[in-house]
PDB file of C-alpha atoms and ligand atoms in Angstrom:
ATOM      1  CA  MET A   5      -4.843   2.838  10.304  1.00  0.00           C
ATOM      2  CA  LYS A   6      -4.538   4.175   6.777  1.00  0.00           C
ATOM      3  CA  PHE A   7      -6.194   2.344   3.863  1.00  0.00           C
ATOM      4  CA  PHE A   8      -4.370   2.298   0.544  1.00  0.00           C
ATOM      5  CA  ILE A   9      -5.737   0.526  -2.529  1.00  0.00           C
ATOM      6  CA  ASP A  10      -3.319  -1.792  -4.300  1.00  0.00           C
ATOM      7  CA  THR A  11      -4.160  -1.344  -7.968  1.00  0.00           C
ATOM      8  CA  ALA A  12      -3.476   0.758 -11.048  1.00  0.00           C
ATOM      9  CA  ASN A  13      -7.132   0.491 -12.134  1.00  0.00           C
ATOM     10  CA  LEU A  14      -8.551   4.027 -12.257  1.00  0.00           C
ATOM     11  CA  ALA A  15     -12.200   2.943 -11.889  1.00  0.00           C
ATOM     12  CA  GLN A  16     -11.415   0.971  -8.725  1.00  0.00           C
ATOM     13  CA  ILE A  17      -9.348   3.829  -7.313  1.00  0.00           C
ATOM     14  CA  LYS A  18     -12.312   6.182  -7.954  1.00  0.00           C
ATOM     15  CA  GLU A  19     -14.741   3.745  -6.315  1.00  0.00           C
ATOM     16  CA  ALA A  20     -12.568   3.438  -3.184  1.00  0.00           C
ATOM     17  CA  HIS A  21     -12.094   7.212  -3.082  1.00  0.00           C
ATOM     18  CA  GLU A  22     -15.851   7.785  -3.349  1.00  0.00           C
ATOM     19  CA  MET A  23     -16.430   5.448  -0.365  1.00  0.00           C
ATOM     20  CA  GLY A  24     -14.551   8.104   1.609  1.00  0.00           C
ATOM     21  CA  VAL A  25     -12.026   5.756   3.174  1.00  0.00           C
ATOM     22  CA  LEU A  26      -9.094   5.958   0.775  1.00  0.00           C
ATOM     23  CA  ASP A  27      -5.790   7.326   2.082  1.00  0.00           C
ATOM     24  CA  GLY A  28      -3.561   6.459  -0.852  1.00  0.00           C
ATOM     25  CA  VAL A  29      -2.634   4.103  -3.687  1.00  0.00           C
ATOM     26  CA  THR A  30       0.129   1.574  -4.263  1.00  0.00           C
ATOM     27  CA  THR A  31       1.107   0.273  -7.671  1.00  0.00           C
ATOM     28  CA  ASN A  32       3.802  -2.049  -8.936  1.00  0.00           C
ATOM     29  CA  PRO A  33       5.039  -3.057 -12.407  1.00  0.00           C
ATOM     30  CA  SER A  34       2.724  -6.103 -12.468  1.00  0.00           C
ATOM     31  CA  LEU A  35      -0.336  -3.994 -11.604  1.00  0.00           C
ATOM     32  CA  MET A  36       0.599  -1.403 -14.264  1.00  0.00           C
ATOM     33  CA  ALA A  37       1.058  -4.179 -16.850  1.00  0.00           C
ATOM     34  CA  LYS A  38      -2.334  -5.648 -15.873  1.00  0.00           C
ATOM     35  CA  GLU A  39      -3.950  -2.347 -16.907  1.00  0.00           C
ATOM     36  CA  GLY A  40      -1.959  -2.369 -20.180  1.00  0.00           C
ATOM     37  CA  ILE A  41       0.064   0.710 -19.197  1.00  0.00           C
ATOM     38  CA  THR A  42       3.387   0.596 -21.057  1.00  0.00           C
ATOM     39  CA  GLY A  43       5.792   3.179 -22.453  1.00  0.00           C
ATOM     40  CA  ASP A  44       7.285   6.065 -20.468  1.00  0.00           C
ATOM     41  CA  GLU A  45       4.695   8.662 -21.482  1.00  0.00           C
ATOM     42  CA  ASN A  46       1.710   6.437 -20.716  1.00  0.00           C
ATOM     43  CA  VAL A  47       3.194   5.439 -17.378  1.00  0.00           C
ATOM     44  CA  ILE A  48       3.795   9.087 -16.442  1.00  0.00           C
ATOM     45  CA  ASN A  49       0.277  10.101 -17.484  1.00  0.00           C
ATOM     46  CA  HIS A  50      -1.208   7.205 -15.546  1.00  0.00           C
ATOM     47  CA  TYR A  51       0.555   8.213 -12.327  1.00  0.00           C
ATOM     48  CA  LYS A  52      -0.665  11.782 -12.843  1.00  0.00           C
ATOM     49  CA  ALA A  53      -4.234  10.512 -13.398  1.00  0.00           C
ATOM     50  CA  ILE A  54      -4.056   8.520 -10.132  1.00  0.00           C
ATOM     51  CA  CYS A  55      -2.814  11.614  -8.274  1.00  0.00           C
ATOM     52  CA  GLU A  56      -5.815  13.539  -9.567  1.00  0.00           C
ATOM     53  CA  ILE A  57      -8.262  11.023  -8.058  1.00  0.00           C
ATOM     54  CA  THR A  58      -6.755  10.723  -4.580  1.00  0.00           C
ATOM     55  CA  ASP A  59      -5.126  13.353  -2.427  1.00  0.00           C
ATOM     56  CA  GLY A  60      -3.103  10.659  -0.613  1.00  0.00           C
ATOM     57  CA  ASP A  61       0.295   9.132  -1.269  1.00  0.00           C
ATOM     58  CA  VAL A  62       0.788   7.249  -4.550  1.00  0.00           C
ATOM     59  CA  SER A  63       3.590   4.680  -4.675  1.00  0.00           C
ATOM     60  CA  ALA A  64       5.340   4.500  -8.067  1.00  0.00           C
ATOM     61  CA  GLU A  65       7.926   1.738  -8.411  1.00  0.00           C
ATOM     62  CA  VAL A  66      11.320   2.027 -10.085  1.00  0.00           C
ATOM     63  CA  ILE A  67      12.109  -0.591 -12.710  1.00  0.00           C
ATOM     64  CA  SER A  68      15.895  -0.285 -12.510  1.00  0.00           C
ATOM     65  CA  THR A  69      18.052  -2.244 -10.091  1.00  0.00           C
ATOM     66  CA  THR A  70      21.341  -0.329  -9.892  1.00  0.00           C
ATOM     67  CA  PHE A  71      21.924   2.651  -7.586  1.00  0.00           C
ATOM     68  CA  ASP A  72      22.594   5.263 -10.289  1.00  0.00           C
ATOM     69  CA  GLU A  73      19.640   4.180 -12.405  1.00  0.00           C
ATOM     70  CA  MET A  74      17.295   3.990  -9.423  1.00  0.00           C
ATOM     71  CA  VAL A  75      18.299   7.494  -8.362  1.00  0.00           C
ATOM     72  CA  ALA A  76      17.668   8.911 -11.844  1.00  0.00           C
ATOM     73  CA  GLU A  77      14.357   7.074 -12.214  1.00  0.00           C
ATOM     74  CA  GLY A  78      13.196   7.873  -8.670  1.00  0.00           C
ATOM     75  CA  GLU A  79      14.039  11.564  -8.977  1.00  0.00           C
ATOM     76  CA  ALA A  80      12.049  11.763 -12.221  1.00  0.00           C
ATOM     77  CA  LEU A  81       9.073   9.987 -10.604  1.00  0.00           C
ATOM     78  CA  ALA A  82       9.188  12.231  -7.519  1.00  0.00           C
ATOM     79  CA  LYS A  83       9.102  15.322  -9.769  1.00  0.00           C
ATOM     80  CA  LEU A  84       5.831  14.190 -11.377  1.00  0.00           C
ATOM     81  CA  HIS A  85       3.677  15.099  -8.390  1.00  0.00           C
ATOM     82  CA  GLU A  86       4.093  15.910  -4.695  1.00  0.00           C
ATOM     83  CA  GLN A  87       1.994  12.860  -3.793  1.00  0.00           C
ATOM     84  CA  ILE A  88       4.413  10.415  -5.435  1.00  0.00           C
ATOM     85  CA  VAL A  89       6.322   8.087  -3.125  1.00  0.00           C
ATOM     86  CA  VAL A  90       9.203   6.272  -4.847  1.00  0.00           C
ATOM     87  CA  LYS A  91       8.901   2.510  -4.414  1.00  0.00           C
ATOM     88  CA  VAL A  92      12.283   0.785  -4.239  1.00  0.00           C
ATOM     89  CA  PRO A  93      13.018  -2.954  -3.992  1.00  0.00           C
ATOM     90  CA  MET A  94      14.775  -4.405  -0.933  1.00  0.00           C
ATOM     91  CA  ILE A  95      18.132  -5.059  -2.572  1.00  0.00           C
ATOM     92  CA  LYS A  96      21.562  -3.690  -1.646  1.00  0.00           C
ATOM     93  CA  ASP A  97      21.468  -0.834  -4.167  1.00  0.00           C
ATOM     94  CA  GLY A  98      17.863  -0.220  -3.169  1.00  0.00           C
ATOM     95  CA  VAL A  99      18.821   0.369   0.469  1.00  0.00           C
ATOM     96  CA  LYS A 100      21.539   2.748  -0.702  1.00  0.00           C
ATOM     97  CA  ALA A 101      19.045   4.533  -2.963  1.00  0.00           C
ATOM     98  CA  ILE A 102      16.534   4.868  -0.088  1.00  0.00           C
ATOM     99  CA  LYS A 103      19.255   6.458   2.051  1.00  0.00           C
ATOM    100  CA  TYR A 104      20.014   8.873  -0.813  1.00  0.00           C
ATOM    101  CA  PHE A 105      16.342   9.736  -1.445  1.00  0.00           C
ATOM    102  CA  THR A 106      15.821  10.316   2.294  1.00  0.00           C
ATOM    103  CA  SER A 107      18.727  12.777   2.356  1.00  0.00           C
ATOM    104  CA  LYS A 108      17.081  14.655  -0.533  1.00  0.00           C
ATOM    105  CA  GLY A 109      13.637  14.758   1.104  1.00  0.00           C
ATOM    106  CA  ILE A 110      12.164  12.277  -1.406  1.00  0.00           C
ATOM    107  CA  ARG A 111       9.740   9.851   0.253  1.00  0.00           C
ATOM    108  CA  THR A 112      10.169   6.119  -0.301  1.00  0.00           C
ATOM    109  CA  ASN A 113       8.346   2.813   0.032  1.00  0.00           C
ATOM    110  CA  CYS A 114      10.706  -0.144   0.436  1.00  0.00           C
ATOM    111  CA  THR A 115       9.017  -3.083  -1.278  1.00  0.00           C
ATOM    112  CA  LEU A 116       9.434  -6.867  -1.477  1.00  0.00           C
ATOM    113  CA  VAL A 117      10.133  -7.183   2.246  1.00  0.00           C
ATOM    114  CA  PHE A 118       9.852 -10.719   3.610  1.00  0.00           C
ATOM    115  CA  SER A 119      11.885 -10.654   6.845  1.00  0.00           C
ATOM    116  CA  ALA A 120      12.332  -8.572   9.983  1.00  0.00           C
ATOM    117  CA  GLY A 121      15.988  -8.061   9.103  1.00  0.00           C
ATOM    118  CA  GLN A 122      15.039  -6.494   5.774  1.00  0.00           C
ATOM    119  CA  ALA A 123      12.530  -4.229   7.559  1.00  0.00           C
ATOM    120  CA  LEU A 124      15.241  -3.137  10.010  1.00  0.00           C
ATOM    121  CA  LEU A 125      17.529  -2.179   7.115  1.00  0.00           C
ATOM    122  CA  ALA A 126      14.715  -0.218   5.426  1.00  0.00           C
ATOM    123  CA  ALA A 127      14.094   1.747   8.647  1.00  0.00           C
ATOM    124  CA  LYS A 128      17.801   2.438   9.144  1.00  0.00           C
ATOM    125  CA  ALA A 129      17.983   3.797   5.588  1.00  0.00           C
ATOM    126  CA  GLY A 130      15.078   6.128   6.461  1.00  0.00           C
ATOM    127  CA  ALA A 131      12.303   4.641   4.317  1.00  0.00           C
ATOM    128  CA  THR A 132       8.967   6.424   4.708  1.00  0.00           C
ATOM    129  CA  TYR A 133       7.123   3.113   4.339  1.00  0.00           C
ATOM    130  CA  VAL A 134       8.157  -0.524   4.503  1.00  0.00           C
ATOM    131  CA  SER A 135       6.056  -3.062   2.603  1.00  0.00           C
ATOM    132  CA  PRO A 136       6.078  -6.574   4.102  1.00  0.00           C
ATOM    133  CA  PHE A 137       4.182  -8.956   1.780  1.00  0.00           C
ATOM    134  CA  VAL A 138       1.759 -10.804   4.043  1.00  0.00           C
ATOM    135  CA  GLY A 139      -0.109 -12.916   1.470  1.00  0.00           C
ATOM    136  CA  ARG A 140       2.989 -14.104  -0.375  1.00  0.00           C
ATOM    137  CA  LEU A 141       4.457 -15.376   2.917  1.00  0.00           C
ATOM    138  CA  ASP A 142       1.186 -17.174   3.686  1.00  0.00           C
ATOM    139  CA  ASP A 143       1.419 -18.690   0.177  1.00  0.00           C
ATOM    140  CA  VAL A 144       4.662 -20.449   1.165  1.00  0.00           C
ATOM    141  CA  ALA A 145       3.303 -21.684   4.510  1.00  0.00           C
ATOM    142  CA  THR A 146       4.971 -18.930   6.547  1.00  0.00           C
ATOM    143  CA  ASP A 147       2.912 -16.731   8.870  1.00  0.00           C
ATOM    144  CA  GLY A 148       2.799 -13.326   7.159  1.00  0.00           C
ATOM    145  CA  MET A 149       1.056 -11.724  10.126  1.00  0.00           C
ATOM    146  CA  GLN A 150       3.863 -12.800  12.465  1.00  0.00           C
ATOM    147  CA  LEU A 151       6.204 -10.674  10.344  1.00  0.00           C
ATOM    148  CA  ILE A 152       3.968  -7.621  10.887  1.00  0.00           C
ATOM    149  CA  GLU A 153       4.087  -8.280  14.645  1.00  0.00           C
ATOM    150  CA  ASP A 154       7.883  -8.661  14.615  1.00  0.00           C
ATOM    151  CA  ILE A 155       8.397  -5.434  12.663  1.00  0.00           C
ATOM    152  CA  ARG A 156       5.989  -3.545  14.966  1.00  0.00           C
ATOM    153  CA  LEU A 157       8.002  -4.713  17.999  1.00  0.00           C
ATOM    154  CA  ILE A 158      11.356  -3.792  16.467  1.00  0.00           C
ATOM    155  CA  TYR A 159      10.226  -0.364  15.245  1.00  0.00           C
ATOM    156  CA  ASP A 160       8.629   0.427  18.620  1.00  0.00           C
ATOM    157  CA  ASN A 161      11.775  -0.695  20.481  1.00  0.00           C
ATOM    158  CA  TYR A 162      13.806   1.998  18.745  1.00  0.00           C
ATOM    159  CA  GLY A 163      11.208   4.585  17.784  1.00  0.00           C
ATOM    160  CA  TYR A 164      11.744   4.158  14.033  1.00  0.00           C
ATOM    161  CA  GLU A 165       9.346   6.423  12.153  1.00  0.00           C
ATOM    162  CA  THR A 166       9.143   4.199   9.050  1.00  0.00           C
ATOM    163  CA  GLN A 167       5.489   3.285   8.619  1.00  0.00           C
ATOM    164  CA  ILE A 168       4.548  -0.383   8.355  1.00  0.00           C
ATOM    165  CA  LEU A 169       2.546  -0.704   5.138  1.00  0.00           C
ATOM    166  CA  ALA A 170       1.169  -4.252   5.121  1.00  0.00           C
ATOM    167  CA  ALA A 171       1.103  -5.349   1.463  1.00  0.00           C
ATOM    168  CA  SER A 172      -0.046  -8.415  -0.428  1.00  0.00           C
ATOM    169  CA  VAL A 173      -3.163  -8.209   1.738  1.00  0.00           C
ATOM    170  CA  ARG A 174      -5.703 -10.520   0.172  1.00  0.00           C
ATOM    171  CA  HIS A 175      -8.852 -10.626   2.345  1.00  0.00           C
ATOM    172  CA  PRO A 176     -10.714  -8.784   5.128  1.00  0.00           C
ATOM    173  CA  MET A 177      -9.239 -10.896   7.942  1.00  0.00           C
ATOM    174  CA  HIS A 178      -5.764  -9.778   6.900  1.00  0.00           C
ATOM    175  CA  ILE A 179      -6.948  -6.177   7.321  1.00  0.00           C
ATOM    176  CA  ILE A 180      -8.468  -6.836  10.759  1.00  0.00           C
ATOM    177  CA  GLN A 181      -5.371  -8.706  11.962  1.00  0.00           C
ATOM    178  CA  CYS A 182      -3.159  -5.843  10.751  1.00  0.00           C
ATOM    179  CA  ALA A 183      -5.340  -3.366  12.658  1.00  0.00           C
ATOM    180  CA  LYS A 184      -5.070  -5.469  15.849  1.00  0.00           C
ATOM    181  CA  ILE A 185      -1.279  -5.647  15.567  1.00  0.00           C
ATOM    182  CA  GLY A 186      -0.911  -1.951  14.824  1.00  0.00           C
ATOM    183  CA  ALA A 187       0.224  -1.816  11.193  1.00  0.00           C
ATOM    184  CA  ASP A 188       0.237   1.847  10.178  1.00  0.00           C
ATOM    185  CA  VAL A 189      -1.204   1.197   6.710  1.00  0.00           C
ATOM    186  CA  ILE A 190      -2.698  -1.677   4.749  1.00  0.00           C
ATOM    187  CA  THR A 191      -2.766  -1.806   0.985  1.00  0.00           C
ATOM    188  CA  ALA A 192      -5.372  -4.139  -0.432  1.00  0.00           C
ATOM    189  CA  PRO A 193      -7.493  -4.802  -3.495  1.00  0.00           C
ATOM    190  CA  LEU A 194     -10.909  -3.122  -3.551  1.00  0.00           C
ATOM    191  CA  SER A 195     -12.559  -6.533  -2.984  1.00  0.00           C
ATOM    192  CA  ALA A 196     -10.856  -6.944   0.428  1.00  0.00           C
ATOM    193  CA  ILE A 197     -11.737  -3.403   1.531  1.00  0.00           C
ATOM    194  CA  ALA A 198     -15.359  -3.716   0.347  1.00  0.00           C
ATOM    195  CA  ALA A 199     -15.675  -7.098   2.088  1.00  0.00           C
ATOM    196  CA  LEU A 200     -15.306  -5.326   5.454  1.00  0.00           C
ATOM    197  CA  LEU A 201     -18.787  -3.896   4.853  1.00  0.00           C
ATOM    198  CA  LYS A 202     -20.591  -7.164   4.667  1.00  0.00           C
ATOM    199  CA  HIS A 203     -22.452  -8.879   7.495  1.00  0.00           C
ATOM    200  CA  PRO A 204     -25.646 -10.917   7.027  1.00  0.00           C
ATOM    201  CA  LEU A 205     -27.087  -9.550  10.286  1.00  0.00           C
ATOM    202  CA  THR A 206     -26.716  -6.013   8.909  1.00  0.00           C
ATOM    203  CA  ASP A 207     -28.536  -6.972   5.699  1.00  0.00           C
ATOM    204  CA  ASN A 208     -31.264  -8.885   7.573  1.00  0.00           C
ATOM    205  CA  GLY A 209     -31.624  -6.134  10.162  1.00  0.00           C
ATOM    206  CA  LEU A 210     -31.982  -3.427   7.535  1.00  0.00           C
ATOM    207  CA  ALA A 211     -34.554  -5.456   5.593  1.00  0.00           C
ATOM    208  CA  GLN A 212     -36.541  -5.902   8.821  1.00  0.00           C
ATOM    209  CA  PHE A 213     -36.357  -2.196   9.740  1.00  0.00           C
ATOM    210  CA  LEU A 214     -37.590  -1.192   6.278  1.00  0.00           C
ATOM    211  CA  ALA A 215     -40.361  -3.825   6.309  1.00  0.00           C
ATOM    212  CA  ASP A 216     -41.568  -2.713   9.771  1.00  0.00           C
ATOM    213  CA  HIS A 217     -41.535   0.926   8.708  1.00  0.00           C
ATOM    214  CA  ALA A 218     -43.534   0.156   5.558  1.00  0.00           C
ATOM    215  CA  LYS A 219     -46.063  -1.908   7.568  1.00  0.00           C
ATOM    216  CA  ALA A 220     -46.535   0.829  10.189  1.00  0.00           C
ATOM    217  CA  ALA A 221     -46.992   3.390   7.406  1.00  0.00           C
ATOM    218  CA  GLY A 222     -49.692   1.156   5.899  1.00  0.00           C
ATOM    219  CA  LYS A 223     -47.810   0.566   2.685  1.00  0.00           C
TER     220      LYS A 223
HETATM  221  O1  LIG B 317       1.610  -4.420  -2.759  1.00  0.00           O
HETATM  222  C1  LIG B 317       2.165  -5.630  -3.190  1.00  0.00           C
HETATM  223  C2  LIG B 317       1.107  -6.461  -3.787  1.00  0.00           C
HETATM  224  O2  LIG B 317       0.675  -5.901  -4.987  1.00  0.00           O
HETATM  225  C3  LIG B 317       1.412  -7.870  -3.979  1.00  0.00           C
HETATM  226  O3  LIG B 317       0.207  -8.512  -3.861  1.00  0.00           O
HETATM  227  O4  LIG B 317      -1.390 -10.318  -4.124  1.00  0.00           O
HETATM  228  O5  LIG B 317       0.462  -9.965  -5.822  1.00  0.00           O
HETATM  229  O6  LIG B 317       0.962 -10.858  -3.557  1.00  0.00           O
HETATM  230  P1  LIG B 317       0.057  -9.997  -4.373  1.00  0.00           P
END
């Protein structure tokens, strides 16, 4: 399973990269705004800076919502760097734009997916990735993980190559459940990825090993 970090924060991207487990980065307009990145030039430079940290895929989201505008914006984003994947919302013009980008060899991430039907459309349009939002479904008392299972079943039934990129992942159990189901990728905040490290028995065990070693060495 690939690990993407879901942030536009360069320090956190570096930290995840230095852990050695980072396969890519996803961003969205809210995450870019959170880092104070506004204006075309700053946005472009920020995507380039992210591509310099990781050698994995970097999702850059279009802001426009009509086919012609999404095509123009997506083509410009794709030209920035070979690692850029154009992130397109699951709307009618978005599906059409994904189909167009696929025909031009431009990779896409279909975002804001909340149902199996939407995921089926994204795969039929040839999306490279589909992003079902697990946490936001959980927020409205709907089982986000069930959606990952449903999409896995549907994609496997027909051999769709679109990769399931579980998004809106909020905590380590989401990551583990995604791995059990067979999501291809998770994108999560650094806190959720780092939380996989922690176990009190590891900390206690290490403290004991070091104490025993020091005692035996007469320290
Ligand atoms: O990748 C989508 C993600 O950024 C949404 O996460 O936590 O805002 O639902 P969240």
